[in-house]
Amino acid sequence: MALDTARETDTMNTPVPSVRRRRGALTLLAAAAMLALAGCKGGDLVSYDLPAKSARYTFEAQTNDVKTVWQYTSAKATKDDAPKLSPCIGELVGSNQAACRPEPLIFLRYDFGLALDNTVKAGTDHEVTVVGYYQPRLADLPKVTSLEAETTFDGGRTWHPAATKATGKNTFTTTIRNPRRDQAPGGVGLRISATDNQGNTVRQTIPMAYTLR
């Protein structure tokens, strides 16, 4: 999923492609390939205008049973802040030639440390690695400064805090105390809450992260 902030819509109509449009055409195939590798489809591309005044926003998304809620501060873009291989969406699929940039959304990547049968041993402490990352940008990237984890063994009816520690740049490890298999027949769920040094946050709920054996 790519999420851009555009400054305004350019309504000028001219038969001569602008430099930015020619650049967008040249990078279209490369950008499409990168989006395809990232699992994005046409409906995943989101672009919108924001007012000039900085404000706090909430953005929610749900894929299958995984729910993600972002809160972040943003305002109208005054200059482009997008790499050549990941240009503004308006340059590729529309007439919006205004300045734009990716929004500072924290995305999460997991290493669940699963066995070959995609399970984890019951009744043991198990480590899960969580990495925070952002859409490609040209300006300074924020830094994820804190991460909290909760687990559920009953499908989300109750949640239990799990210990976490920073193990690298934007990287954290959480230790989950797995119960007996009969105490989590539907598997182990995970809820992650992360914050960066600009005050942006993300909360991602995975009802079933892995099953026990």
mmCIF file with all atom_site columns, C-alpha atoms in Angstrom:
data_model
loop_
_atom_site.group_PDB
_atom_site.id
_atom_site.type_symbol
_atom_site.label_atom_id
_atom_site.label_alt_id
_atom_site.label_comp_id
_atom_site.label_asym_id
_atom_site.label_entity_id
_atom_site.label_seq_id
_atom_site.pdbx_PDB_ins_code
_atom_site.Cartn_x
_atom_site.Cartn_y
_atom_site.Cartn_z
_atom_site.occupancy
_atom_site.B_iso_or_equiv
_atom_site.pdbx_formal_charge
_atom_site.auth_seq_id
_atom_site.auth_comp_id
_atom_site.auth_asym_id
_atom_site.auth_atom_id
_atom_site.pdbx_PDB_model_num
ATOM 1   C CA . MET A 1 1   ? 0.000   0.000   0.000   1.00 0.00 ? 1   MET A CA 1
ATOM 2   C CA . ALA A 1 2   ? 1.318   3.427   -0.946  1.00 0.00 ? 2   ALA A CA 1
ATOM 3   C CA . LEU A 1 3   ? -0.083  6.547   0.681   1.00 0.00 ? 3   LEU A CA 1
ATOM 4   C CA . ASP A 1 4   ? 0.765   10.012  -0.664  1.00 0.00 ? 4   ASP A CA 1
ATOM 5   C CA . THR A 1 5   ? -0.115  13.541  0.377   1.00 0.00 ? 5   THR A CA 1
ATOM 6   C CA . ALA A 1 6   ? -0.612  15.913  -2.549  1.00 0.00 ? 6   ALA A CA 1
ATOM 7   C CA . ARG A 1 7   ? -0.592  19.692  -2.248  1.00 0.00 ? 7   ARG A CA 1
ATOM 8   C CA . GLU A 1 8   ? -3.256  20.579  -4.776  1.00 0.00 ? 8   GLU A CA 1
ATOM 9   C CA . THR A 1 9   ? -4.735  19.522  -8.100  1.00 0.00 ? 9   THR A CA 1
ATOM 10  C CA . ASP A 1 10  ? -3.315  21.045  -11.299 1.00 0.00 ? 10  ASP A CA 1
ATOM 11  C CA . THR A 1 11  ? -6.244  21.650  -13.675 1.00 0.00 ? 11  THR A CA 1
ATOM 12  C CA . MET A 1 12  ? -4.152  23.018  -16.575 1.00 0.00 ? 12  MET A CA 1
ATOM 13  C CA . ASN A 1 13  ? -4.560  21.022  -19.802 1.00 0.00 ? 13  ASN A CA 1
ATOM 14  C CA . THR A 1 14  ? -1.727  21.012  -22.347 1.00 0.00 ? 14  THR A CA 1
ATOM 15  C CA . PRO A 1 15  ? -0.883  18.656  -25.233 1.00 0.00 ? 15  PRO A CA 1
ATOM 16  C CA . VAL A 1 16  ? 2.848   18.817  -24.446 1.00 0.00 ? 16  VAL A CA 1
ATOM 17  C CA . PRO A 1 17  ? 3.916   16.440  -21.637 1.00 0.00 ? 17  PRO A CA 1
ATOM 18  C CA . SER A 1 18  ? 5.643   18.256  -18.795 1.00 0.00 ? 18  SER A CA 1
ATOM 19  C CA . VAL A 1 19  ? 9.100   17.268  -17.606 1.00 0.00 ? 19  VAL A CA 1
ATOM 20  C CA . ARG A 1 20  ? 7.560   15.704  -14.523 1.00 0.00 ? 20  ARG A CA 1
ATOM 21  C CA . ARG A 1 21  ? 5.047   13.732  -16.637 1.00 0.00 ? 21  ARG A CA 1
ATOM 22  C CA . ARG A 1 22  ? 7.811   12.507  -18.971 1.00 0.00 ? 22  ARG A CA 1
ATOM 23  C CA . ARG A 1 23  ? 9.826   11.489  -15.917 1.00 0.00 ? 23  ARG A CA 1
ATOM 24  C CA . GLY A 1 24  ? 6.770   9.724   -14.535 1.00 0.00 ? 24  GLY A CA 1
ATOM 25  C CA . ALA A 1 25  ? 6.252   7.864   -17.804 1.00 0.00 ? 25  ALA A CA 1
ATOM 26  C CA . LEU A 1 26  ? 9.858   6.707   -17.861 1.00 0.00 ? 26  LEU A CA 1
ATOM 27  C CA . THR A 1 27  ? 9.638   5.377   -14.307 1.00 0.00 ? 27  THR A CA 1
ATOM 28  C CA . LEU A 1 28  ? 6.144   3.884   -14.608 1.00 0.00 ? 28  LEU A CA 1
ATOM 29  C CA . LEU A 1 29  ? 7.322   0.361   -15.362 1.00 0.00 ? 29  LEU A CA 1
ATOM 30  C CA . ALA A 1 30  ? 9.917   0.406   -12.583 1.00 0.00 ? 30  ALA A CA 1
ATOM 31  C CA . ALA A 1 31  ? 7.410   1.777   -10.077 1.00 0.00 ? 31  ALA A CA 1
ATOM 32  C CA . ALA A 1 32  ? 4.769   -0.750  -11.137 1.00 0.00 ? 32  ALA A CA 1
ATOM 33  C CA . ALA A 1 33  ? 7.269   -3.560  -10.688 1.00 0.00 ? 33  ALA A CA 1
ATOM 34  C CA . MET A 1 34  ? 8.193   -2.356  -7.187  1.00 0.00 ? 34  MET A CA 1
ATOM 35  C CA . LEU A 1 35  ? 4.540   -2.047  -6.197  1.00 0.00 ? 35  LEU A CA 1
ATOM 36  C CA . ALA A 1 36  ? 3.839   -5.526  -7.546  1.00 0.00 ? 36  ALA A CA 1
ATOM 37  C CA . LEU A 1 37  ? 6.720   -6.948  -5.530  1.00 0.00 ? 37  LEU A CA 1
ATOM 38  C CA . ALA A 1 38  ? 5.309   -5.195  -2.460  1.00 0.00 ? 38  ALA A CA 1
ATOM 39  C CA . GLY A 1 39  ? 1.927   -6.834  -3.067  1.00 0.00 ? 39  GLY A CA 1
ATOM 40  C CA . CYS A 1 40  ? 0.147   -3.623  -4.060  1.00 0.00 ? 40  CYS A CA 1
ATOM 41  C CA . LYS A 1 41  ? -2.715  -3.568  -6.554  1.00 0.00 ? 41  LYS A CA 1
ATOM 42  C CA . GLY A 1 42  ? -4.300  -0.589  -8.263  1.00 0.00 ? 42  GLY A CA 1
ATOM 43  C CA . GLY A 1 43  ? -6.843  -0.229  -5.467  1.00 0.00 ? 43  GLY A CA 1
ATOM 44  C CA . ASP A 1 44  ? -4.041  -0.006  -2.904  1.00 0.00 ? 44  ASP A CA 1
ATOM 45  C CA . LEU A 1 45  ? -2.773  3.327   -4.246  1.00 0.00 ? 45  LEU A CA 1
ATOM 46  C CA . VAL A 1 46  ? -4.120  6.192   -2.151  1.00 0.00 ? 46  VAL A CA 1
ATOM 47  C CA . SER A 1 47  ? -3.541  9.907   -2.703  1.00 0.00 ? 47  SER A CA 1
ATOM 48  C CA . TYR A 1 48  ? -5.294  12.880  -1.151  1.00 0.00 ? 48  TYR A CA 1
ATOM 49  C CA . ASP A 1 49  ? -5.007  16.608  -0.497  1.00 0.00 ? 49  ASP A CA 1
ATOM 50  C CA . LEU A 1 50  ? -4.413  18.087  2.945   1.00 0.00 ? 50  LEU A CA 1
ATOM 51  C CA . PRO A 1 51  ? -4.914  21.611  4.287   1.00 0.00 ? 51  PRO A CA 1
ATOM 52  C CA . ALA A 1 52  ? -1.859  23.777  4.858   1.00 0.00 ? 52  ALA A CA 1
ATOM 53  C CA . LYS A 1 53  ? -2.208  23.739  8.645   1.00 0.00 ? 53  LYS A CA 1
ATOM 54  C CA . SER A 1 54  ? -0.539  20.821  10.388  1.00 0.00 ? 54  SER A CA 1
ATOM 55  C CA . ALA A 1 55  ? -3.004  18.469  12.062  1.00 0.00 ? 55  ALA A CA 1
ATOM 56  C CA . ARG A 1 56  ? -3.288  15.036  13.645  1.00 0.00 ? 56  ARG A CA 1
ATOM 57  C CA . TYR A 1 57  ? -4.788  12.281  11.489  1.00 0.00 ? 57  TYR A CA 1
ATOM 58  C CA . THR A 1 58  ? -6.002  8.719   12.005  1.00 0.00 ? 58  THR A CA 1
ATOM 59  C CA . PHE A 1 59  ? -5.835  6.170   9.201   1.00 0.00 ? 59  PHE A CA 1
ATOM 60  C CA . GLU A 1 60  ? -7.279  2.667   9.533   1.00 0.00 ? 60  GLU A CA 1
ATOM 61  C CA . ALA A 1 61  ? -6.896  -0.401  7.334   1.00 0.00 ? 61  ALA A CA 1
ATOM 62  C CA . GLN A 1 62  ? -7.956  -4.029  7.619   1.00 0.00 ? 62  GLN A CA 1
ATOM 63  C CA . THR A 1 63  ? -6.582  -6.925  5.568   1.00 0.00 ? 63  THR A CA 1
ATOM 64  C CA . ASN A 1 64  ? -8.321  -10.194 6.254   1.00 0.00 ? 64  ASN A CA 1
ATOM 65  C CA . ASP A 1 65  ? -8.461  -10.236 10.083  1.00 0.00 ? 65  ASP A CA 1
ATOM 66  C CA . VAL A 1 66  ? -5.414  -7.995  10.646  1.00 0.00 ? 66  VAL A CA 1
ATOM 67  C CA . LYS A 1 67  ? -6.397  -4.467  11.708  1.00 0.00 ? 67  LYS A CA 1
ATOM 68  C CA . THR A 1 68  ? -3.945  -1.555  11.639  1.00 0.00 ? 68  THR A CA 1
ATOM 69  C CA . VAL A 1 69  ? -4.546  1.938   13.033  1.00 0.00 ? 69  VAL A CA 1
ATOM 70  C CA . TRP A 1 70  ? -2.073  4.772   12.383  1.00 0.00 ? 70  TRP A CA 1
ATOM 71  C CA . GLN A 1 71  ? -2.028  8.183   14.047  1.00 0.00 ? 71  GLN A CA 1
ATOM 72  C CA . TYR A 1 72  ? 0.325   10.777  12.611  1.00 0.00 ? 72  TYR A CA 1
ATOM 73  C CA . THR A 1 73  ? 0.864   14.510  12.098  1.00 0.00 ? 73  THR A CA 1
ATOM 74  C CA . SER A 1 74  ? 0.881   15.921  8.569   1.00 0.00 ? 74  SER A CA 1
ATOM 75  C CA . ALA A 1 75  ? 0.169   18.989  6.455   1.00 0.00 ? 75  ALA A CA 1
ATOM 76  C CA . LYS A 1 76  ? 0.115   20.106  2.821   1.00 0.00 ? 76  LYS A CA 1
ATOM 77  C CA . ALA A 1 77  ? 3.290   19.179  0.938   1.00 0.00 ? 77  ALA A CA 1
ATOM 78  C CA . THR A 1 78  ? 5.283   22.160  -0.283  1.00 0.00 ? 78  THR A CA 1
ATOM 79  C CA . LYS A 1 79  ? 7.896   20.200  -2.256  1.00 0.00 ? 79  LYS A CA 1
ATOM 80  C CA . ASP A 1 80  ? 8.296   16.723  -3.664  1.00 0.00 ? 80  ASP A CA 1
ATOM 81  C CA . ASP A 1 81  ? 9.659   14.145  -1.250  1.00 0.00 ? 81  ASP A CA 1
ATOM 82  C CA . ALA A 1 82  ? 9.509   10.918  -3.244  1.00 0.00 ? 82  ALA A CA 1
ATOM 83  C CA . PRO A 1 83  ? 12.312  8.797   -4.772  1.00 0.00 ? 83  PRO A CA 1
ATOM 84  C CA . LYS A 1 84  ? 12.526  8.457   -8.577  1.00 0.00 ? 84  LYS A CA 1
ATOM 85  C CA . LEU A 1 85  ? 11.593  4.767   -8.412  1.00 0.00 ? 85  LEU A CA 1
ATOM 86  C CA . SER A 1 86  ? 8.583   5.535   -6.239  1.00 0.00 ? 86  SER A CA 1
ATOM 87  C CA . PRO A 1 87  ? 7.166   8.737   -7.761  1.00 0.00 ? 87  PRO A CA 1
ATOM 88  C CA . CYS A 1 88  ? 4.013   10.603  -6.823  1.00 0.00 ? 88  CYS A CA 1
ATOM 89  C CA . ILE A 1 89  ? 0.915   8.669   -7.792  1.00 0.00 ? 89  ILE A CA 1
ATOM 90  C CA . GLY A 1 90  ? -0.587  11.641  -9.612  1.00 0.00 ? 90  GLY A CA 1
ATOM 91  C CA . GLU A 1 91  ? 2.290   11.644  -12.077 1.00 0.00 ? 91  GLU A CA 1
ATOM 92  C CA . LEU A 1 92  ? 1.536   8.061   -13.086 1.00 0.00 ? 92  LEU A CA 1
ATOM 93  C CA . VAL A 1 93  ? -2.214  7.638   -12.997 1.00 0.00 ? 93  VAL A CA 1
ATOM 94  C CA . GLY A 1 94  ? -3.730  11.118  -13.013 1.00 0.00 ? 94  GLY A CA 1
ATOM 95  C CA . SER A 1 95  ? -3.338  14.795  -13.803 1.00 0.00 ? 95  SER A CA 1
ATOM 96  C CA . ASN A 1 96  ? -2.180  15.879  -10.355 1.00 0.00 ? 96  ASN A CA 1
ATOM 97  C CA . GLN A 1 97  ? 1.265   17.396  -10.838 1.00 0.00 ? 97  GLN A CA 1
ATOM 98  C CA . ALA A 1 98  ? 1.426   19.060  -7.420  1.00 0.00 ? 98  ALA A CA 1
ATOM 99  C CA . ALA A 1 99  ? 4.126   18.421  -4.848  1.00 0.00 ? 99  ALA A CA 1
ATOM 100 C CA . CYS A 1 100 ? 3.626   15.283  -2.804  1.00 0.00 ? 100 CYS A CA 1
ATOM 101 C CA . ARG A 1 101 ? 5.338   12.989  -0.313  1.00 0.00 ? 101 ARG A CA 1
ATOM 102 C CA . PRO A 1 102 ? 4.743   9.678   1.437   1.00 0.00 ? 102 PRO A CA 1
ATOM 103 C CA . GLU A 1 103 ? 2.986   9.954   4.788   1.00 0.00 ? 103 GLU A CA 1
ATOM 104 C CA . PRO A 1 104 ? 4.992   9.021   7.921   1.00 0.00 ? 104 PRO A CA 1
ATOM 105 C CA . LEU A 1 105 ? 3.199   5.729   8.535   1.00 0.00 ? 105 LEU A CA 1
ATOM 106 C CA . ILE A 1 106 ? 5.030   3.124   10.609  1.00 0.00 ? 106 ILE A CA 1
ATOM 107 C CA . PHE A 1 107 ? 4.815   -0.309  8.972   1.00 0.00 ? 107 PHE A CA 1
ATOM 108 C CA . LEU A 1 108 ? 5.640   -3.510  10.841  1.00 0.00 ? 108 LEU A CA 1
ATOM 109 C CA . ARG A 1 109 ? 7.538   -6.584  9.671   1.00 0.00 ? 109 ARG A CA 1
ATOM 110 C CA . TYR A 1 110 ? 7.625   -9.801  11.717  1.00 0.00 ? 110 TYR A CA 1
ATOM 111 C CA . ASP A 1 111 ? 9.888   -12.785 12.165  1.00 0.00 ? 111 ASP A CA 1
ATOM 112 C CA . PHE A 1 112 ? 7.774   -15.269 14.112  1.00 0.00 ? 112 PHE A CA 1
ATOM 113 C CA . GLY A 1 113 ? 10.511  -17.910 14.283  1.00 0.00 ? 113 GLY A CA 1
ATOM 114 C CA . LEU A 1 114 ? 8.160   -20.678 13.197  1.00 0.00 ? 114 LEU A CA 1
ATOM 115 C CA . ALA A 1 115 ? 9.063   -24.328 12.758  1.00 0.00 ? 115 ALA A CA 1
ATOM 116 C CA . LEU A 1 116 ? 8.845   -26.005 9.354   1.00 0.00 ? 116 LEU A CA 1
ATOM 117 C CA . ASP A 1 117 ? 5.192   -26.829 10.008  1.00 0.00 ? 117 ASP A CA 1
ATOM 118 C CA . ASN A 1 118 ? 4.476   -23.129 10.809  1.00 0.00 ? 118 ASN A CA 1
ATOM 119 C CA . THR A 1 119 ? 3.906   -23.816 14.509  1.00 0.00 ? 119 THR A CA 1
ATOM 120 C CA . VAL A 1 120 ? 5.568   -22.920 17.822  1.00 0.00 ? 120 VAL A CA 1
ATOM 121 C CA . LYS A 1 121 ? 6.107   -25.262 20.762  1.00 0.00 ? 121 LYS A CA 1
ATOM 122 C CA . ALA A 1 122 ? 3.514   -24.910 23.513  1.00 0.00 ? 122 ALA A CA 1
ATOM 123 C CA . GLY A 1 123 ? 4.475   -24.234 27.127  1.00 0.00 ? 123 GLY A CA 1
ATOM 124 C CA . THR A 1 124 ? 7.692   -22.382 26.281  1.00 0.00 ? 124 THR A CA 1
ATOM 125 C CA . ASP A 1 125 ? 8.955   -18.814 26.060  1.00 0.00 ? 125 ASP A CA 1
ATOM 126 C CA . HIS A 1 126 ? 9.120   -17.792 22.409  1.00 0.00 ? 126 HIS A CA 1
ATOM 127 C CA . GLU A 1 127 ? 10.784  -14.733 20.841  1.00 0.00 ? 127 GLU A CA 1
ATOM 128 C CA . VAL A 1 128 ? 9.234   -12.740 17.998  1.00 0.00 ? 128 VAL A CA 1
ATOM 129 C CA . THR A 1 129 ? 11.219  -10.032 16.191  1.00 0.00 ? 129 THR A CA 1
ATOM 130 C CA . VAL A 1 130 ? 9.349   -6.906  15.057  1.00 0.00 ? 130 VAL A CA 1
ATOM 131 C CA . VAL A 1 131 ? 10.884  -4.331  12.691  1.00 0.00 ? 131 VAL A CA 1
ATOM 132 C CA . GLY A 1 132 ? 9.394   -0.899  12.045  1.00 0.00 ? 132 GLY A CA 1
ATOM 133 C CA . TYR A 1 133 ? 9.902   0.690   8.629   1.00 0.00 ? 133 TYR A CA 1
ATOM 134 C CA . TYR A 1 134 ? 8.542   3.458   6.384   1.00 0.00 ? 134 TYR A CA 1
ATOM 135 C CA . GLN A 1 135 ? 7.674   4.106   2.754   1.00 0.00 ? 135 GLN A CA 1
ATOM 136 C CA . PRO A 1 136 ? 10.709  5.167   0.660   1.00 0.00 ? 136 PRO A CA 1
ATOM 137 C CA . ARG A 1 137 ? 11.454  8.865   1.220   1.00 0.00 ? 137 ARG A CA 1
ATOM 138 C CA . LEU A 1 138 ? 14.145  11.403  0.390   1.00 0.00 ? 138 LEU A CA 1
ATOM 139 C CA . ALA A 1 139 ? 13.953  13.390  3.629   1.00 0.00 ? 139 ALA A CA 1
ATOM 140 C CA . ASP A 1 140 ? 15.056  12.210  7.067   1.00 0.00 ? 140 ASP A CA 1
ATOM 141 C CA . LEU A 1 141 ? 13.338  9.045   8.227   1.00 0.00 ? 141 LEU A CA 1
ATOM 142 C CA . PRO A 1 142 ? 11.760  8.983   11.689  1.00 0.00 ? 142 PRO A CA 1
ATOM 143 C CA . LYS A 1 143 ? 13.051  6.474   14.232  1.00 0.00 ? 143 LYS A CA 1
ATOM 144 C CA . VAL A 1 144 ? 10.870  4.012   16.095  1.00 0.00 ? 144 VAL A CA 1
ATOM 145 C CA . THR A 1 145 ? 11.602  4.704   19.770  1.00 0.00 ? 145 THR A CA 1
ATOM 146 C CA . SER A 1 146 ? 9.249   2.382   21.637  1.00 0.00 ? 146 SER A CA 1
ATOM 147 C CA . LEU A 1 147 ? 7.254   -0.765  21.074  1.00 0.00 ? 147 LEU A CA 1
ATOM 148 C CA . GLU A 1 148 ? 4.762   -2.582  23.296  1.00 0.00 ? 148 GLU A CA 1
ATOM 149 C CA . ALA A 1 149 ? 3.354   -6.057  22.761  1.00 0.00 ? 149 ALA A CA 1
ATOM 150 C CA . GLU A 1 150 ? 0.269   -7.886  24.018  1.00 0.00 ? 150 GLU A CA 1
ATOM 151 C CA . THR A 1 151 ? -0.833  -11.457 23.453  1.00 0.00 ? 151 THR A CA 1
ATOM 152 C CA . THR A 1 152 ? -4.169  -13.229 23.465  1.00 0.00 ? 152 THR A CA 1
ATOM 153 C CA . PHE A 1 153 ? -4.930  -16.941 23.766  1.00 0.00 ? 153 PHE A CA 1
ATOM 154 C CA . ASP A 1 154 ? -8.722  -16.724 23.508  1.00 0.00 ? 154 ASP A CA 1
ATOM 155 C CA . GLY A 1 155 ? -9.310  -14.967 20.206  1.00 0.00 ? 155 GLY A CA 1
ATOM 156 C CA . GLY A 1 156 ? -8.963  -11.427 21.531  1.00 0.00 ? 156 GLY A CA 1
ATOM 157 C CA . ARG A 1 157 ? -11.341 -11.564 24.493  1.00 0.00 ? 157 ARG A CA 1
ATOM 158 C CA . THR A 1 158 ? -8.455  -10.951 26.909  1.00 0.00 ? 158 THR A CA 1
ATOM 159 C CA . TRP A 1 159 ? -4.969  -9.538  26.322  1.00 0.00 ? 159 TRP A CA 1
ATOM 160 C CA . HIS A 1 160 ? -1.746  -10.000 28.301  1.00 0.00 ? 160 HIS A CA 1
ATOM 161 C CA . PRO A 1 161 ? 1.368   -7.756  28.201  1.00 0.00 ? 161 PRO A CA 1
ATOM 162 C CA . ALA A 1 162 ? 4.527   -9.336  26.796  1.00 0.00 ? 162 ALA A CA 1
ATOM 163 C CA . ALA A 1 163 ? 8.088   -8.241  27.566  1.00 0.00 ? 163 ALA A CA 1
ATOM 164 C CA . THR A 1 164 ? 9.867   -6.309  24.797  1.00 0.00 ? 164 THR A CA 1
ATOM 165 C CA . LYS A 1 165 ? 13.383  -4.975  24.291  1.00 0.00 ? 165 LYS A CA 1
ATOM 166 C CA . ALA A 1 166 ? 15.153  -2.960  21.590  1.00 0.00 ? 166 ALA A CA 1
ATOM 167 C CA . THR A 1 167 ? 17.672  -5.096  19.686  1.00 0.00 ? 167 THR A CA 1
ATOM 168 C CA . GLY A 1 168 ? 18.680  -2.772  16.828  1.00 0.00 ? 168 GLY A CA 1
ATOM 169 C CA . LYS A 1 169 ? 17.612  0.208   14.740  1.00 0.00 ? 169 LYS A CA 1
ATOM 170 C CA . ASN A 1 170 ? 13.798  0.162   14.598  1.00 0.00 ? 170 ASN A CA 1
ATOM 171 C CA . THR A 1 171 ? 14.025  -3.468  15.732  1.00 0.00 ? 171 THR A CA 1
ATOM 172 C CA . PHE A 1 172 ? 12.506  -5.021  18.837  1.00 0.00 ? 172 PHE A CA 1
ATOM 173 C CA . THR A 1 173 ? 12.145  -8.492  20.312  1.00 0.00 ? 173 THR A CA 1
ATOM 174 C CA . THR A 1 174 ? 9.116   -9.555  22.302  1.00 0.00 ? 174 THR A CA 1
ATOM 175 C CA . THR A 1 175 ? 9.077   -12.666 24.475  1.00 0.00 ? 175 THR A CA 1
ATOM 176 C CA . ILE A 1 176 ? 5.773   -14.545 24.547  1.00 0.00 ? 176 ILE A CA 1
ATOM 177 C CA . ARG A 1 177 ? 5.027   -17.086 27.270  1.00 0.00 ? 177 ARG A CA 1
ATOM 178 C CA . ASN A 1 178 ? 3.120   -19.726 25.328  1.00 0.00 ? 178 ASN A CA 1
ATOM 179 C CA . PRO A 1 179 ? 0.485   -21.633 27.318  1.00 0.00 ? 179 PRO A CA 1
ATOM 180 C CA . ARG A 1 180 ? -0.379  -25.284 26.910  1.00 0.00 ? 180 ARG A CA 1
ATOM 181 C CA . ARG A 1 181 ? -1.902  -26.149 23.558  1.00 0.00 ? 181 ARG A CA 1
ATOM 182 C CA . ASP A 1 182 ? -5.339  -26.773 25.076  1.00 0.00 ? 182 ASP A CA 1
ATOM 183 C CA . GLN A 1 183 ? -5.245  -23.276 26.613  1.00 0.00 ? 183 GLN A CA 1
ATOM 184 C CA . ALA A 1 184 ? -4.891  -21.659 23.171  1.00 0.00 ? 184 ALA A CA 1
ATOM 185 C CA . PRO A 1 185 ? -6.749  -24.003 20.776  1.00 0.00 ? 185 PRO A CA 1
ATOM 186 C CA . GLY A 1 186 ? -7.210  -21.215 18.230  1.00 0.00 ? 186 GLY A CA 1
ATOM 187 C CA . GLY A 1 187 ? -3.573  -20.122 18.333  1.00 0.00 ? 187 GLY A CA 1
ATOM 188 C CA . VAL A 1 188 ? -1.730  -17.117 19.755  1.00 0.00 ? 188 VAL A CA 1
ATOM 189 C CA . GLY A 1 189 ? -2.756  -13.585 18.801  1.00 0.00 ? 189 GLY A CA 1
ATOM 190 C CA . LEU A 1 190 ? -0.501  -10.523 18.904  1.00 0.00 ? 190 LEU A CA 1
ATOM 191 C CA . ARG A 1 191 ? -1.115  -6.789  19.272  1.00 0.00 ? 191 ARG A CA 1
ATOM 192 C CA . ILE A 1 192 ? 1.755   -4.375  18.678  1.00 0.00 ? 192 ILE A CA 1
ATOM 193 C CA . SER A 1 193 ? 1.824   -0.651  19.519  1.00 0.00 ? 193 SER A CA 1
ATOM 194 C CA . ALA A 1 194 ? 4.798   1.402   18.299  1.00 0.00 ? 194 ALA A CA 1
ATOM 195 C CA . THR A 1 195 ? 5.782   5.090   18.493  1.00 0.00 ? 195 THR A CA 1
ATOM 196 C CA . ASP A 1 196 ? 8.502   7.035   16.669  1.00 0.00 ? 196 ASP A CA 1
ATOM 197 C CA . ASN A 1 197 ? 10.490  10.158  17.558  1.00 0.00 ? 197 ASN A CA 1
ATOM 198 C CA . GLN A 1 198 ? 8.013   12.389  15.698  1.00 0.00 ? 198 GLN A CA 1
ATOM 199 C CA . GLY A 1 199 ? 5.062   11.182  17.752  1.00 0.00 ? 199 GLY A CA 1
ATOM 200 C CA . ASN A 1 200 ? 3.582   9.004   14.998  1.00 0.00 ? 200 ASN A CA 1
ATOM 201 C CA . THR A 1 201 ? 2.047   5.753   16.212  1.00 0.00 ? 201 THR A CA 1
ATOM 202 C CA . VAL A 1 202 ? 0.771   2.448   14.887  1.00 0.00 ? 202 VAL A CA 1
ATOM 203 C CA . ARG A 1 203 ? -1.309  -0.273  16.524  1.00 0.00 ? 203 ARG A CA 1
ATOM 204 C CA . GLN A 1 204 ? -1.605  -3.566  14.689  1.00 0.00 ? 204 GLN A CA 1
ATOM 205 C CA . THR A 1 205 ? -3.796  -6.451  15.847  1.00 0.00 ? 205 THR A CA 1
ATOM 206 C CA . ILE A 1 206 ? -3.167  -9.969  14.535  1.00 0.00 ? 206 ILE A CA 1
ATOM 207 C CA . PRO A 1 207 ? -5.914  -12.238 15.955  1.00 0.00 ? 207 PRO A CA 1
ATOM 208 C CA . MET A 1 208 ? -3.934  -15.406 15.105  1.00 0.00 ? 208 MET A CA 1
ATOM 209 C CA . ALA A 1 209 ? -0.189  -14.937 14.727  1.00 0.00 ? 209 ALA A CA 1
ATOM 210 C CA . TYR A 1 210 ? 0.724   -18.625 15.055  1.00 0.00 ? 210 TYR A CA 1
ATOM 211 C CA . THR A 1 211 ? -0.571  -21.959 16.338  1.00 0.00 ? 211 THR A CA 1
ATOM 212 C CA . LEU A 1 212 ? 0.933   -24.217 19.004  1.00 0.00 ? 212 LEU A CA 1
ATOM 213 C CA . ARG A 1 213 ? 2.077   -27.815 18.724  1.00 0.00 ? 213 ARG A CA 1
#
